[in-house]
PDB file of C-alpha atoms in Angstrom:
ATOM      1  CA  GLN Y   1     -12.793 -14.687  -1.275  1.00 75.00           C
ATOM      2  CA  VAL Y   2     -11.118 -11.402  -0.514  1.00 79.00           C
ATOM      3  CA  GLN Y   3     -11.168  -8.745  -3.159  1.00 89.00           C
ATOM      4  CA  LEU Y   4      -9.274  -5.536  -3.214  1.00 94.00           C
ATOM      5  CA  VAL Y   5      -9.929  -2.428  -5.212  1.00 95.00           C
ATOM      6  CA  GLU Y   6      -7.703   0.559  -5.231  1.00 97.00           C
ATOM      7  CA  SER Y   7      -8.768   4.165  -5.806  1.00 97.00           C
ATOM      8  CA  GLY Y   8      -7.518   7.701  -5.444  1.00 97.00           C
ATOM      9  CA  GLY Y   9      -4.785   7.914  -7.939  1.00 97.00           C
ATOM     10  CA  GLY Y  10      -4.296  10.764 -10.462  1.00 97.00           C
ATOM     11  CA  LEU Y  11      -2.037  13.368 -12.047  1.00 98.00           C
ATOM     12  CA  VAL Y  12      -0.609  15.857  -9.687  1.00 98.00           C
ATOM     13  CA  GLN Y  13       2.274  18.263  -9.513  1.00 98.00           C
ATOM     14  CA  ALA Y  14       5.306  17.823  -7.463  1.00 98.00           C
ATOM     15  CA  GLY Y  15       4.687  18.609  -3.842  1.00 98.00           C
ATOM     16  CA  ALA Y  16       1.133  17.752  -3.912  1.00 98.00           C
ATOM     17  CA  SER Y  17      -0.714  15.129  -1.769  1.00 98.00           C
ATOM     18  CA  LEU Y  18      -2.772  12.079  -2.632  1.00 98.00           C
ATOM     19  CA  ARG Y  19      -4.722   9.779  -0.585  1.00 98.00           C
ATOM     20  CA  LEU Y  20      -5.012   6.260  -1.887  1.00 98.00           C
ATOM     21  CA  SER Y  21      -7.646   3.950  -0.633  1.00 97.00           C
ATOM     22  CA  CYS Y  22      -7.877   0.114  -0.842  1.00 95.00           C
ATOM     23  CA  SER Y  23     -11.282  -1.160  -0.450  1.00 93.00           C
ATOM     24  CA  THR Y  24     -11.591  -4.757   0.953  1.00 86.00           C
ATOM     25  CA  SER Y  25     -14.369  -7.315   1.030  1.00 79.00           C
ATOM     26  CA  GLY Y  26     -14.771 -10.110   3.433  1.00 67.00           C
ATOM     27  CA  ARG Y  27     -13.220 -10.410   6.872  1.00 64.00           C
ATOM     28  CA  THR Y  28      -9.943  -8.877   6.099  1.00 64.00           C
ATOM     29  CA  PHE Y  29      -9.229  -6.931   9.245  1.00 67.00           C
ATOM     30  CA  GLU Y  30      -9.351  -9.889  11.731  1.00 71.00           C
ATOM     31  CA  SER Y  31      -5.903 -10.980  11.044  1.00 82.00           C
ATOM     32  CA  GLY Y  32      -3.014 -10.731   8.527  1.00 92.00           C
ATOM     33  CA  THR Y  33      -1.186  -7.985   6.844  1.00 95.00           C
ATOM     34  CA  MET Y  34      -2.033  -5.304   4.220  1.00 95.00           C
ATOM     35  CA  GLY Y  35       0.593  -3.823   2.075  1.00 96.00           C
ATOM     36  CA  TRP Y  36       1.047  -1.101  -0.545  1.00 98.00           C
ATOM     37  CA  PHE Y  37       3.404  -1.679  -3.398  1.00 98.00           C
ATOM     38  CA  ARG Y  38       4.137   0.284  -6.587  1.00 98.00           C
ATOM     39  CA  GLN Y  39       5.627  -0.443 -10.006  1.00 98.00           C
ATOM     40  CA  ALA Y  40       7.089   2.090 -12.349  1.00 97.00           C
ATOM     41  CA  PRO Y  41       7.531   1.381 -16.051  1.00 94.00           C
ATOM     42  CA  GLY Y  42      10.430  -0.959 -16.606  1.00 95.00           C
ATOM     43  CA  LYS Y  43      10.926  -1.527 -12.941  1.00 97.00           C
ATOM     44  CA  GLU Y  44      10.153  -4.377 -10.501  1.00 97.00           C
ATOM     45  CA  ARG Y  45       7.248  -3.993  -8.125  1.00 98.00           C
ATOM     46  CA  GLU Y  46       8.544  -2.424  -4.795  1.00 98.00           C
ATOM     47  CA  PHE Y  47       7.317  -2.225  -1.320  1.00 98.00           C
ATOM     48  CA  VAL Y  48       5.812   1.091   0.005  1.00 98.00           C
ATOM     49  CA  ALA Y  49       4.174   0.522   3.175  1.00 98.00           C
ATOM     50  CA  ALA Y  50       2.344  -2.060   5.193  1.00 97.00           C
ATOM     51  CA  ILE Y  51       0.178  -2.536   8.333  1.00 96.00           C
ATOM     52  CA  ARG Y  52       0.088  -5.695  10.392  1.00 94.00           C
ATOM     53  CA  PHE Y  53      -3.319  -5.899  12.010  1.00 89.00           C
ATOM     54  CA  SER Y  54      -1.951  -7.586  15.120  1.00 85.00           C
ATOM     55  CA  GLY Y  55      -0.646  -4.813  17.209  1.00 83.00           C
ATOM     56  CA  ASN Y  56      -1.253  -2.242  14.399  1.00 87.00           C
ATOM     57  CA  ALA Y  57       2.395  -2.220  13.530  1.00 93.00           C
ATOM     58  CA  LYS Y  58       3.221   0.030  10.503  1.00 96.00           C
ATOM     59  CA  TYR Y  59       6.220  -0.163   8.174  1.00 96.00           C
ATOM     60  CA  TYR Y  60       7.521   2.067   5.373  1.00 97.00           C
ATOM     61  CA  ALA Y  61       9.988   2.047   2.705  1.00 97.00           C
ATOM     62  CA  ASN Y  62      12.879   4.577   3.182  1.00 97.00           C
ATOM     63  CA  SER Y  63      11.836   6.364   0.036  1.00 97.00           C
ATOM     64  CA  VAL Y  64       8.432   7.255   1.480  1.00 97.00           C
ATOM     65  CA  LYS Y  65       9.169   7.399   5.195  1.00 97.00           C
ATOM     66  CA  GLY Y  66       8.194  10.747   6.687  1.00 97.00           C
ATOM     67  CA  ARG Y  67       6.004  11.581   3.739  1.00 97.00           C
ATOM     68  CA  SER Y  68       3.462   8.706   3.891  1.00 98.00           C
ATOM     69  CA  THR Y  69       0.990   7.242   6.458  1.00 98.00           C
ATOM     70  CA  ILE Y  70      -0.796   3.966   6.164  1.00 97.00           C
ATOM     71  CA  SER Y  71      -4.011   3.505   8.192  1.00 95.00           C
ATOM     72  CA  ARG Y  72      -7.110   1.443   8.220  1.00 91.00           C
ATOM     73  CA  ASP Y  73     -10.638   2.276   8.618  1.00 87.00           C
ATOM     74  CA  ASN Y  74     -12.569  -0.675  10.075  1.00 82.00           C
ATOM     75  CA  ALA Y  75     -15.904   1.007   9.684  1.00 84.00           C
ATOM     76  CA  LYS Y  76     -15.314   1.634   5.878  1.00 86.00           C
ATOM     77  CA  GLY Y  77     -13.249  -1.570   5.332  1.00 86.00           C
ATOM     78  CA  THR Y  78     -10.369   0.293   3.719  1.00 91.00           C
ATOM     79  CA  VAL Y  79      -6.766   0.656   4.138  1.00 94.00           C
ATOM     80  CA  ASP Y  80      -5.525   4.040   3.104  1.00 96.00           C
ATOM     81  CA  LEU Y  81      -2.044   5.453   2.063  1.00 98.00           C
ATOM     82  CA  GLN Y  82      -1.776   9.200   2.559  1.00 98.00           C
ATOM     83  CA  MET Y  83       1.180  10.557   0.455  1.00 98.00           C
ATOM     84  CA  ASN Y  84       2.490  13.977   0.980  1.00 98.00           C
ATOM     85  CA  GLY Y  85       5.216  15.873  -0.753  1.00 98.00           C
ATOM     86  CA  LEU Y  86       4.928  13.889  -3.964  1.00 98.00           C
ATOM     87  CA  ARG Y  87       7.889  13.732  -6.218  1.00 98.00           C
ATOM     88  CA  PRO Y  88       8.227  12.697  -9.965  1.00 97.00           C
ATOM     89  CA  GLU Y  89      10.023   9.513  -8.786  1.00 97.00           C
ATOM     90  CA  ASP Y  90       6.745   8.467  -7.035  1.00 98.00           C
ATOM     91  CA  THR Y  91       5.089   8.005 -10.401  1.00 98.00           C
ATOM     92  CA  ALA Y  92       3.960   4.411 -10.529  1.00 98.00           C
ATOM     93  CA  VAL Y  93       0.982   2.110 -10.515  1.00 98.00           C
ATOM     94  CA  TYR Y  94       0.157   1.547  -6.939  1.00 98.00           C
ATOM     95  CA  PHE Y  95      -1.192  -1.803  -5.764  1.00 98.00           C
ATOM     96  CA  CYS Y  96      -2.596  -2.927  -2.377  1.00 97.00           C
ATOM     97  CA  ALA Y  97      -2.100  -6.506  -1.308  1.00 97.00           C
ATOM     98  CA  ARG Y  98      -3.156  -8.718   1.496  1.00 95.00           C
ATOM     99  CA  SER Y  99      -1.440 -11.460   3.286  1.00 95.00           C
ATOM    100  CA  SER Y 100      -3.368 -13.840   5.589  1.00 92.00           C
ATOM    101  CA  LEU Y 101      -0.370 -14.048   7.776  1.00 94.00           C
ATOM    102  CA  SER Y 102       0.927 -11.549  10.316  1.00 93.00           C
ATOM    103  CA  LEU Y 103       4.203 -11.066   8.503  1.00 94.00           C
ATOM    104  CA  ILE Y 104       7.399 -10.334  10.291  1.00 91.00           C
ATOM    105  CA  LEU Y 105       9.785  -7.554   9.183  1.00 89.00           C
ATOM    106  CA  SER Y 106      11.991  -9.668   7.008  1.00 89.00           C
ATOM    107  CA  ALA Y 107       9.073 -10.858   5.153  1.00 95.00           C
ATOM    108  CA  ILE Y 108       6.761  -7.814   4.912  1.00 96.00           C
ATOM    109  CA  LYS Y 109       8.478  -6.235   1.866  1.00 96.00           C
ATOM    110  CA  SER Y 110       8.296  -9.460  -0.255  1.00 96.00           C
ATOM    111  CA  THR Y 111       5.672  -9.546  -2.858  1.00 97.00           C
ATOM    112  CA  ASP Y 112       5.448 -13.339  -2.850  1.00 97.00           C
ATOM    113  CA  ARG Y 113       4.108 -13.214   0.753  1.00 97.00           C
ATOM    114  CA  TYR Y 114       0.879 -11.614  -0.314  1.00 97.00           C
ATOM    115  CA  GLU Y 115      -1.849 -13.869  -1.794  1.00 95.00           C
ATOM    116  CA  THR Y 116      -4.269 -11.266  -2.912  1.00 94.00           C
ATOM    117  CA  TRP Y 117      -3.822  -8.271  -5.097  1.00 97.00           C
ATOM    118  CA  GLY Y 118      -5.840  -5.283  -6.449  1.00 96.00           C
ATOM    119  CA  GLN Y 119      -5.718  -4.261 -10.025  1.00 96.00           C
ATOM    120  CA  GLY Y 120      -3.729  -1.012  -9.104  1.00 97.00           C
ATOM    121  CA  THR Y 121      -4.278   2.852  -9.414  1.00 98.00           C
ATOM    122  CA  GLN Y 122      -1.910   5.093 -11.545  1.00 98.00           C
ATOM    123  CA  VAL Y 123      -0.155   7.958  -9.688  1.00 98.00           C
ATOM    124  CA  THR Y 124       1.636  10.398 -11.976  1.00 98.00           C
ATOM    125  CA  VAL Y 125       3.591  13.265 -10.566  1.00 98.00           C
ATOM    126  CA  SER Y 126       4.706  16.106 -12.862  1.00 97.00           C
ATOM    127  CA  SER Y 127       7.813  18.268 -12.186  1.00 94.00           C
TER     128      SER Y 127
END
């Protein structure tokens, strides 16, 4: 069974960078889709970025596009999210998730398309 563990969160000032890492177990990179989502207090969980292993296609929410990069490291078994130019509105718990399917664009932002979730890592950006 696939397990996901996030790391790399923390408290930073606006403008700083963080690299979040999602460690996976099992044969997770052979197919499917990995995504990053976030949830701020009192808000719904929202899509941040995703990578579809077939074709290595990458997708980003408009709110982080140009400031973030999702990547995978097959040797380490991780999917990372590099976030630059952090803003106070980026404050949230960040979750990685895996779908066994190669999700199409219309589905890749939907939380219910992902079967496995990590416990999350807190990112706090001070102004």
